[in-house]
Amino acid sequence: MLYGVFSDVHSNLEALSAVLEFFGEADVEAYVCCGDLVGYGGDPNECLDLVRALPNLSIISGNHDLAAVGRLELDWFNQYARAAVMWTQARLRPENRLYLESLSARLDAEKFTLAHGTPRNPPEEYLLSPGQFRENAPLVRTWPLFVGHSHMPLLFRFAQGSADKVETYFLADREEILPRTPEGASGPVALNPGSVGQPRDQDRRAACALYDSTRGTFRVFRLPYDVSGAQAKIRAAGLPEYLALRLDYGQ
Ligand code: ZN
């Protein structure tokens, strides 16, 4: 099965459109979304409409999605994120609000696990260190674990033959990674496809990934998109200028 894996769209319609076009050309059969559809950008309803229409979609909520429907305290957010959450709250159409309310923060599927941040604290903890991977691993029943939240394309796994030593990789554009064990099953591995709508690794291109569960490969792809179009929406909405500027730098 070929999965299109994506995360952290953040209401960036221009970036999401580029990613969905790429998935269409790749003939993906199913979709995995690791949360944060809204927040930061100017097109929350338009992004929700596109994602809700995807067939065979496995999806969870992120911290921004929860805050947009009043299920996470705003104190947790910095001033820019908070401004975007409040702007989004006021504009979500009822059917899109209901959709966000229907999502769970963690999904234990038959062939993989989804958590926005980490399995032990899905909406809030960033999976960034080997120690966090080690501590969260016992909470995962089905590998691979797909995460988002950090907006960085990353892989964590135990080194071969070790149940303790953790390897961490930054996933470069089009680099093919084989997360499965030599026996063929997927071993403990956490995969982050990077962020569609607000990359933070100094590469402003949208990030997404293809996961081939038959071959056991995971590849991140970086796609150019209409950044100035997305920035114009942020400015027209009266959202903080910083949210538009950061898209230029991939921060
Ligand atoms: Zn996010």
mmCIF file of C-alpha atoms in Angstrom, residues 34 59-62 66 103-107 114-119 121-123:
data_model
loop_
_atom_site.group_PDB
_atom_site.id
_atom_site.type_symbol
_atom_site.label_atom_id
_atom_site.label_comp_id
_atom_site.label_asym_id
_atom_site.label_seq_id
_atom_site.Cartn_x
_atom_site.Cartn_y
_atom_site.Cartn_z
ATOM 1 C CA CYS A 34 -0.520 13.774 11.726
ATOM 2 C CA ILE A 59 -6.060 11.490 10.720
ATOM 3 C CA ILE A 60 -5.652 12.879 14.238
ATOM 4 C CA SER A 61 -5.918 16.334 15.775
ATOM 5 C CA GLY A 62 -2.956 18.537 16.667
ATOM 6 C CA LEU A 66 -7.754 21.311 19.609
ATOM 7 C CA LEU A 103 -10.803 13.755 15.681
ATOM 8 C CA SER A 104 -8.887 11.932 18.402
ATOM 9 C CA ALA A 105 -5.422 13.014 19.513
ATOM 10 C CA ARG A 106 -3.933 9.566 18.971
ATOM 11 C CA LEU A 107 -4.796 6.707 16.628
ATOM 12 C CA LEU A 114 -0.452 8.183 14.845
ATOM 13 C CA ALA A 115 0.322 10.856 17.442
ATOM 14 C CA HIS A 116 0.783 14.555 16.718
ATOM 15 C CA GLY A 117 3.674 14.990 19.172
ATOM 16 C CA THR A 118 4.319 11.799 21.138
ATOM 17 C CA PRO A 119 2.165 8.808 22.215
ATOM 18 C CA ASN A 121 1.372 13.402 25.362
ATOM 19 C CA PRO A 122 0.009 13.621 21.812
ATOM 20 C CA PRO A 123 -0.871 17.298 21.558
#
